[in-house]
Structures are given as C-alpha cells and as structure tokens.
GROMACS .gro file of N, CA and C in nm:
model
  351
    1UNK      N    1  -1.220   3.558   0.380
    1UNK     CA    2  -1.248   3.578   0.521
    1UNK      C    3  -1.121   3.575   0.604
    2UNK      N    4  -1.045   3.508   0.584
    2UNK     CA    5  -0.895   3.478   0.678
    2UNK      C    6  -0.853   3.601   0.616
    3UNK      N    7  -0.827   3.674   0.504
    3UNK     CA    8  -0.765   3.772   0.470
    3UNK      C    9  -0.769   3.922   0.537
    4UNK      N   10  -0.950   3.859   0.575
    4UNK     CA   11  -0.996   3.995   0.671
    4UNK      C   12  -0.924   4.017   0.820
    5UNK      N   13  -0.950   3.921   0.843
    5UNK     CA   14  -0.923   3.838   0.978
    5UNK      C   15  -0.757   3.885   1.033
    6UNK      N   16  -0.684   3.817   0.869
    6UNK     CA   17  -0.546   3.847   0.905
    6UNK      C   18  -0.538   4.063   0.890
    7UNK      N   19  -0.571   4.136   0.834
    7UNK     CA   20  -0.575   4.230   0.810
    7UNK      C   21  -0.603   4.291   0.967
    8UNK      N   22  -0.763   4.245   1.004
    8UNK     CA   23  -0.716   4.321   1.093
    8UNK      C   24  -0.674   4.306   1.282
    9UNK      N   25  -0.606   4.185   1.247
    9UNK     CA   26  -0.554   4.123   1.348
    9UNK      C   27  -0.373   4.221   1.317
   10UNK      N   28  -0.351   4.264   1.225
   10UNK     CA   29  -0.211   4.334   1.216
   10UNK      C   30  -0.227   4.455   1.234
   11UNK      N   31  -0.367   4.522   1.171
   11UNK     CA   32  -0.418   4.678   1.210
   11UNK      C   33  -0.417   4.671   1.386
   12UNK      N   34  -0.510   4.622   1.457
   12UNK     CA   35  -0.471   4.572   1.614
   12UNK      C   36  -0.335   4.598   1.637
   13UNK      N   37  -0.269   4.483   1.586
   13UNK     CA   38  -0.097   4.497   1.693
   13UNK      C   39  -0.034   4.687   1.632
   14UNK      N   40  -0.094   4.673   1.534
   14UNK     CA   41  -0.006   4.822   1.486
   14UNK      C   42  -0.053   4.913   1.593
   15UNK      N   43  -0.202   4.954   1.598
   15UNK     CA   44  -0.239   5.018   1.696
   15UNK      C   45  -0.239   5.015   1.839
   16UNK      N   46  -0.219   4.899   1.874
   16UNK     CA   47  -0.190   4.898   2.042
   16UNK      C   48  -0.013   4.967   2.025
   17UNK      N   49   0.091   4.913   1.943
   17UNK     CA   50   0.228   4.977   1.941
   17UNK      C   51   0.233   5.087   1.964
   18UNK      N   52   0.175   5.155   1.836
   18UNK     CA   53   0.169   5.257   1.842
   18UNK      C   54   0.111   5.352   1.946
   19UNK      N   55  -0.016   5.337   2.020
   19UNK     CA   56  -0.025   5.403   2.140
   19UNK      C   57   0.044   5.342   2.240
   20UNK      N   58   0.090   5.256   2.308
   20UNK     CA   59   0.194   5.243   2.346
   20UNK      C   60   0.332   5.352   2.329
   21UNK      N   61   0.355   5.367   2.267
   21UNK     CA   62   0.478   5.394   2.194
   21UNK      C   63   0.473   5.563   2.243
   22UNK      N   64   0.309   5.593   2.192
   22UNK     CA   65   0.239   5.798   2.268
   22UNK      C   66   0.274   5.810   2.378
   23UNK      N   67   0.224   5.632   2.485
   23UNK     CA   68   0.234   5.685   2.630
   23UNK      C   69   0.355   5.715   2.739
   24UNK      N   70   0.501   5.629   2.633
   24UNK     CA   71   0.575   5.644   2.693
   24UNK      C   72   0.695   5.791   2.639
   25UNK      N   73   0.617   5.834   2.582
   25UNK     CA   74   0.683   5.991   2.570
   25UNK      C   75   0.609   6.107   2.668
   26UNK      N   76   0.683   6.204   2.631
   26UNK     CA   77   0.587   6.352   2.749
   26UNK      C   78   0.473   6.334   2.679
   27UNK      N   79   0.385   6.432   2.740
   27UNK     CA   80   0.245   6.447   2.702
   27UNK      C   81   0.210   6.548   2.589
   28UNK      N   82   0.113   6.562   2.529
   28UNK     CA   83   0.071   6.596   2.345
   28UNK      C   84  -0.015   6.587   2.342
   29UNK      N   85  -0.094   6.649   2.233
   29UNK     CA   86  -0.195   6.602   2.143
   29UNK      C   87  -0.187   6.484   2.154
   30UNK      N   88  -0.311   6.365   2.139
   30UNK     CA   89  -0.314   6.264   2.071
   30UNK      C   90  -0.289   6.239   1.925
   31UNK      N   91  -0.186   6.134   1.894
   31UNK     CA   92  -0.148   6.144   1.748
   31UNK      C   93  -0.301   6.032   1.706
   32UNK      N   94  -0.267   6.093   1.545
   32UNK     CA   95  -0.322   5.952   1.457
   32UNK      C   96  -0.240   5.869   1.379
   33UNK      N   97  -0.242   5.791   1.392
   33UNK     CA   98  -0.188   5.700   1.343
   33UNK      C   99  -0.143   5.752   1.197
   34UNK      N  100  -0.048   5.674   1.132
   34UNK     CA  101   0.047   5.742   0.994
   34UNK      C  102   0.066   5.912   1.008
   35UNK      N  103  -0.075   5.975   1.021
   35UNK     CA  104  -0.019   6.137   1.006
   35UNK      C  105  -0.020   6.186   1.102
   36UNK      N  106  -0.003   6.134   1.248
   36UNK     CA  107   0.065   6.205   1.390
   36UNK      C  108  -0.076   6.310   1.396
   37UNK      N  109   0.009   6.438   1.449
   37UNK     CA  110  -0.089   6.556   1.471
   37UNK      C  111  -0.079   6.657   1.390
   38UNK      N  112  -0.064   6.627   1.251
   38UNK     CA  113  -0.052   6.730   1.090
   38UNK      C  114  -0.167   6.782   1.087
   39UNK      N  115  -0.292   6.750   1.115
   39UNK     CA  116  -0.423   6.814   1.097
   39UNK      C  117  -0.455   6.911   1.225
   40UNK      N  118  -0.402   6.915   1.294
   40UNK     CA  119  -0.416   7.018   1.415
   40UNK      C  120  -0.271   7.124   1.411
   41UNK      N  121  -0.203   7.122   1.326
   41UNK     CA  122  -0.070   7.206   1.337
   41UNK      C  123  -0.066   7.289   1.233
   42UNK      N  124  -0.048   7.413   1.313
   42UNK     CA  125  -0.024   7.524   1.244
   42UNK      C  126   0.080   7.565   1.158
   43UNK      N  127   0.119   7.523   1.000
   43UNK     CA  128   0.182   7.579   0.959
   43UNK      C  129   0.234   7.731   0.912
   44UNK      N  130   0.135   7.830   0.939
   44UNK     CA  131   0.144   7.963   0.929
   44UNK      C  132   0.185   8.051   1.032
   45UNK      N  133   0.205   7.957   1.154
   45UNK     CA  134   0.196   8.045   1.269
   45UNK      C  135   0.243   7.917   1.402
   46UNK      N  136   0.378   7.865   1.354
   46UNK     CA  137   0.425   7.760   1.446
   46UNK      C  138   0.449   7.799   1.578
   47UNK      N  139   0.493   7.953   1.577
   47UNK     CA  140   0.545   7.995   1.703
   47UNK      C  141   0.402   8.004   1.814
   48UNK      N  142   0.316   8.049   1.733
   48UNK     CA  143   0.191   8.027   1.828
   48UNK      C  144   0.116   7.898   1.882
   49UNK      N  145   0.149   7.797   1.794
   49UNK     CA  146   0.135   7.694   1.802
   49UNK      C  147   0.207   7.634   1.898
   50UNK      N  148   0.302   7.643   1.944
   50UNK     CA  149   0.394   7.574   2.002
   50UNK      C  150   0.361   7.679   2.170
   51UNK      N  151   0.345   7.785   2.124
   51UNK     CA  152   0.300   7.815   2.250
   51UNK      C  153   0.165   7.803   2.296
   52UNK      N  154   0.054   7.759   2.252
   52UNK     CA  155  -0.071   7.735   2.270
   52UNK      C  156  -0.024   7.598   2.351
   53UNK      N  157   0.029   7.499   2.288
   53UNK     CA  158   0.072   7.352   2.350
   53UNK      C  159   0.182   7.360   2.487
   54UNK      N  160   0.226   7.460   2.501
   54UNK     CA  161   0.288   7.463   2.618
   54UNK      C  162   0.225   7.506   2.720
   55UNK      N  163   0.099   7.641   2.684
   55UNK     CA  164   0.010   7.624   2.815
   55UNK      C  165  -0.057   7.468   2.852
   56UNK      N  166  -0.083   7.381   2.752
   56UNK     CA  167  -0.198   7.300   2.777
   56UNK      C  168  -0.098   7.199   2.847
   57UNK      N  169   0.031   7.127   2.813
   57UNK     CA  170   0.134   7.016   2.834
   57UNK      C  171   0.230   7.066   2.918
   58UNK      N  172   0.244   7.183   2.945
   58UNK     CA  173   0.442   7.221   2.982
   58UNK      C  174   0.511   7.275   2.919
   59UNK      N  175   0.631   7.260   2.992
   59UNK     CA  176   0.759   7.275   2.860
   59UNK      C  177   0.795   7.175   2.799
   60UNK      N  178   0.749   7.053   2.837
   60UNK     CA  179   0.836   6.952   2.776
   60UNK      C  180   0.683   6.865   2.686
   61UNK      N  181   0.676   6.872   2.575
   61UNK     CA  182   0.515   6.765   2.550
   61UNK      C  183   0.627   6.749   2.408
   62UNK      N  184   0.508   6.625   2.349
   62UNK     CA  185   0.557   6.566   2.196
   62UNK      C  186   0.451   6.572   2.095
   63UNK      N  187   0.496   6.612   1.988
   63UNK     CA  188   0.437   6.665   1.886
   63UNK      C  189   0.469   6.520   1.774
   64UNK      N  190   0.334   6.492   1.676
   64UNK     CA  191   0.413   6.362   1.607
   64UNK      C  192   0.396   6.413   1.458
   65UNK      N  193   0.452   6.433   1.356
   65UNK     CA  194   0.455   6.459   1.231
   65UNK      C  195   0.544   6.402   1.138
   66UNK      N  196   0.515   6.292   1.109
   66UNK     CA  197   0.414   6.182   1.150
   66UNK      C  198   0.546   6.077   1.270
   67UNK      N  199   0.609   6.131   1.256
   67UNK     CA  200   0.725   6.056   1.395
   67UNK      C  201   0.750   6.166   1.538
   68UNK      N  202   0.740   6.088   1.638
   68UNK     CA  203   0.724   6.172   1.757
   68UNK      C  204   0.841   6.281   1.809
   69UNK      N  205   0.829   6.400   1.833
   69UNK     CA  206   0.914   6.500   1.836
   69UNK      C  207   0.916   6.571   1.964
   70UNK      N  208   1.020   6.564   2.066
   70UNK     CA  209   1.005   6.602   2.180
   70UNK      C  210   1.038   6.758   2.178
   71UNK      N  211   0.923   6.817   2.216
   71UNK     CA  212   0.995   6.990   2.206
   71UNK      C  213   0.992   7.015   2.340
   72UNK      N  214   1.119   7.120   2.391
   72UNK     CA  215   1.168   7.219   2.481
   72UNK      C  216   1.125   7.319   2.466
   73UNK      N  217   1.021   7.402   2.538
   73UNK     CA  218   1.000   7.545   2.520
   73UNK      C  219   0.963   7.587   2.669
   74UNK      N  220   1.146   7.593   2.686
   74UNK     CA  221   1.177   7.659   2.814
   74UNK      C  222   1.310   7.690   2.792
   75UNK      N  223   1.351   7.825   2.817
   75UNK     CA  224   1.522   7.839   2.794
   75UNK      C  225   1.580   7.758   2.887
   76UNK      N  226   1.567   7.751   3.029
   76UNK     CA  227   1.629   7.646   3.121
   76UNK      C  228   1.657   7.493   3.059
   77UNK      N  229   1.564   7.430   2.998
   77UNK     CA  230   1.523   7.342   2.971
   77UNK      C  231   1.631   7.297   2.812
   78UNK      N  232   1.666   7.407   2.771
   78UNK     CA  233   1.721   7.429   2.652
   78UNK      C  234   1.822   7.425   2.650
   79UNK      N  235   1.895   7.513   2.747
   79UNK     CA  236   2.010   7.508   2.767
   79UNK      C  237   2.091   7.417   2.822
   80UNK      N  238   2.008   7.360   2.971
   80UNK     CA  239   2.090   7.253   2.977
   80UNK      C  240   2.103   7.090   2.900
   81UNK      N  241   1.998   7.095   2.770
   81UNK     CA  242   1.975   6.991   2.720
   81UNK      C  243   2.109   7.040   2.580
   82UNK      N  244   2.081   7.127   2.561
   82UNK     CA  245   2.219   7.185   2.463
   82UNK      C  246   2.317   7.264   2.492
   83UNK      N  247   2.354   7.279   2.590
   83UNK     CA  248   2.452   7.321   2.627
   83UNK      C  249   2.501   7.277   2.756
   84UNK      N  250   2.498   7.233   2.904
   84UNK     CA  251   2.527   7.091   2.999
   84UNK      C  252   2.541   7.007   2.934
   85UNK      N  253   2.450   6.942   2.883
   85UNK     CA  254   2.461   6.799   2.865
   85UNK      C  255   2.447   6.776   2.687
   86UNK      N  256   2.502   6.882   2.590
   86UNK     CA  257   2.514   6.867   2.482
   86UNK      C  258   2.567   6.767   2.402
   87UNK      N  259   2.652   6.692   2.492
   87UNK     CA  260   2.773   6.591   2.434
   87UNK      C  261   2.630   6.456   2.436
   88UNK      N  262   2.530   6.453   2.518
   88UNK     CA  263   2.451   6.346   2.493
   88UNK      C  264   2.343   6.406   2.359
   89UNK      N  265   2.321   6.527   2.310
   89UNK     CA  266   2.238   6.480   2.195
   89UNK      C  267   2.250   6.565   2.064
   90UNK      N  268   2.455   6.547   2.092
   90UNK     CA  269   2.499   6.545   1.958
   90UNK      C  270   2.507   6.445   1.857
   91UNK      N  271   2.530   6.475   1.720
   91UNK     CA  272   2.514   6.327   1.628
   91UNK      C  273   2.386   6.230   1.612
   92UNK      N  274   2.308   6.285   1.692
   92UNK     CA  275   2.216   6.233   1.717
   92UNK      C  276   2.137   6.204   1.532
   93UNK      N  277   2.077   6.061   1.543
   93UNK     CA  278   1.998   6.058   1.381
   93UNK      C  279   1.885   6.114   1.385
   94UNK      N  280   1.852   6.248   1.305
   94UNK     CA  281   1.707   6.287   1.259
   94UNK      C  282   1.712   6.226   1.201
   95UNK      N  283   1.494   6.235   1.237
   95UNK     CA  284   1.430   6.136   1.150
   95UNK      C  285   1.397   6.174   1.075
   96UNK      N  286   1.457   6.310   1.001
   96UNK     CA  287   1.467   6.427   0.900
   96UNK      C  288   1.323   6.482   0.876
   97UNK      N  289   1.211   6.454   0.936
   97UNK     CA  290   1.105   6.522   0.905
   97UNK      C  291   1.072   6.672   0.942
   98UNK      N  292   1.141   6.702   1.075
   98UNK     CA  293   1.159   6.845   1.114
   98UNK      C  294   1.232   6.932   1.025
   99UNK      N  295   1.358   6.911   0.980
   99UNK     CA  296   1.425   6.941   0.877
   99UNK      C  297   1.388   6.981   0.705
  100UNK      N  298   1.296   6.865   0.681
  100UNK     CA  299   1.216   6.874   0.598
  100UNK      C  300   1.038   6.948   0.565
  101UNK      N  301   1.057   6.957   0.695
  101UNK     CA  302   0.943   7.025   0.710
  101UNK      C  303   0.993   7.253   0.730
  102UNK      N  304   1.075   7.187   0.793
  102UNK     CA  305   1.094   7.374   0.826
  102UNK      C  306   1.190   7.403   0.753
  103UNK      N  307   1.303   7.344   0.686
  103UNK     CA  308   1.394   7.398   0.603
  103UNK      C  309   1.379   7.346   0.491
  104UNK      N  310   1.505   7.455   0.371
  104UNK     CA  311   1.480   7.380   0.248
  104UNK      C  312   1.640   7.266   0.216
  105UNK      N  313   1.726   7.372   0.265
  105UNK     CA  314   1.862   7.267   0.232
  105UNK      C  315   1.915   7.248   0.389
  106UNK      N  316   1.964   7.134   0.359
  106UNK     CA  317   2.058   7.097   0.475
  106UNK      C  318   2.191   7.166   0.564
  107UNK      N  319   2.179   7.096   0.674
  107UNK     CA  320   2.315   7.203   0.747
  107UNK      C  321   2.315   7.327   0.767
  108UNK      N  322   2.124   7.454   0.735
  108UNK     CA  323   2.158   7.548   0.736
  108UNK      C  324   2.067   7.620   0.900
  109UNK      N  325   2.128   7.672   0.965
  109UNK     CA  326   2.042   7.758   1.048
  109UNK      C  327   2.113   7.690   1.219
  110UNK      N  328   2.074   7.684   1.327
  110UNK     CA  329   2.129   7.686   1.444
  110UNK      C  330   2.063   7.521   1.459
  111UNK      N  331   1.976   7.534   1.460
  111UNK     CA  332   1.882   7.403   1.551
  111UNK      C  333   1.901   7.292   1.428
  112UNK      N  334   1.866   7.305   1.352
  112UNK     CA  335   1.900   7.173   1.291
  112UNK      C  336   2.012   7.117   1.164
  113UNK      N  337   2.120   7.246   1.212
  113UNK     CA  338   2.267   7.183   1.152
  113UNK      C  339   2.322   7.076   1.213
  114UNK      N  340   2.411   7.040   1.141
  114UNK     CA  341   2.472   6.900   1.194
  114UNK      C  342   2.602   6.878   1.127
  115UNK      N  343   2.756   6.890   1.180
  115UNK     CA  344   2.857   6.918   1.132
  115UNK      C  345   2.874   7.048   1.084
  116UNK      N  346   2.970   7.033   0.952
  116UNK     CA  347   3.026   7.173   0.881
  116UNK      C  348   2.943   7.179   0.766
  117UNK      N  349   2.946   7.317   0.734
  117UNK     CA  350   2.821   7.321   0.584
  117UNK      C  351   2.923   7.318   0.494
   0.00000   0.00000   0.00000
C-alpha cells in the first residue's frame, strides 16, 4: 500500500512539472507526457504540418517530441533570431532529438549544423 501511495504521489509531482514546464513556453498542442505530441505529427508531410500549427498558434508555438521545441515559421521571425541576434543562439546544446529525427549524420544541412563538418 505505501508503495502505491509512494508511486503515485511521484506520478503527481512529475505531472504538475511537467505541465508547468507546457505553460511557460509559446503555445502548442498539448503534450503527453514521455511522448510529447508524436501521435499527432506528421511524419510524411512535416511541411504541412507545421503549417496547419501556425494557423491554429502563430508563428511562434512549441512542438514536444518528446522534449519541447520552439518553432519560427515566420521569415521575420527567423531572421532576426538567426541572423540579428545569432550570437545568442549559437553553440547552443541540442537536445539532439530534432537532429535525430530529421537527419541521418551529423553537421549536415543549414539548420541543424553546428561547427565545421
């Protein structure tokens, strides 16, 4: 009985964090917990996807698979986040799941190189 108890007295704190954690990013889908919003995302057809979520959120909403991912889909929005003010989100640590999800090797393509290949 305490085992239950303790179980889901830690499921609780995980879940209040974690939405917590949704509300203080832009706006999204609601994630689920461990697998974000993987069951609502289009792998065949991301570009539509990403634009379906920008009518509903903006340009600026967060996508979680399974860690939260702030997307830009606005050139304004783009540019001055990578190119103005680039020096703030260079070096920056992926949480390599984007990377891993859309590419196969590292360092290759515009958006998610990082240094020299």
């Amino acid at each position: 009985m305490v085992r239950i108890v303790l179980i889901v007295i830690i499921l609780t704190i995980y879940l209040i964090n974690f939405y917590r954690k949704a509300k203080s990013l832009p706006a999204g889908a609601i994630p689920f917990p461990i697998v974000g919003n993987l069951f609502t995302f289009d792998f065949n057809d991301i570009h539509l996807w990403v634009c379906d979520h920008k009518k509903i959120y903006g340009s600026v909403f967060t996508i979680w698979i399974p860690e939260p991912l702030v997307v830009l889909a606005n050139y304004d929005l783009i540019n001055e986040a990578l190119v103005t003010n680039g020096d703030h989100y260079s070096g920056r640590d992926v949480n390599g799941f984007p990377g891993k999800l859309l590419l196969e090797k590292v360092n290759n393509g515009v958006i998610m190189s990082e240094g020299e290949k």
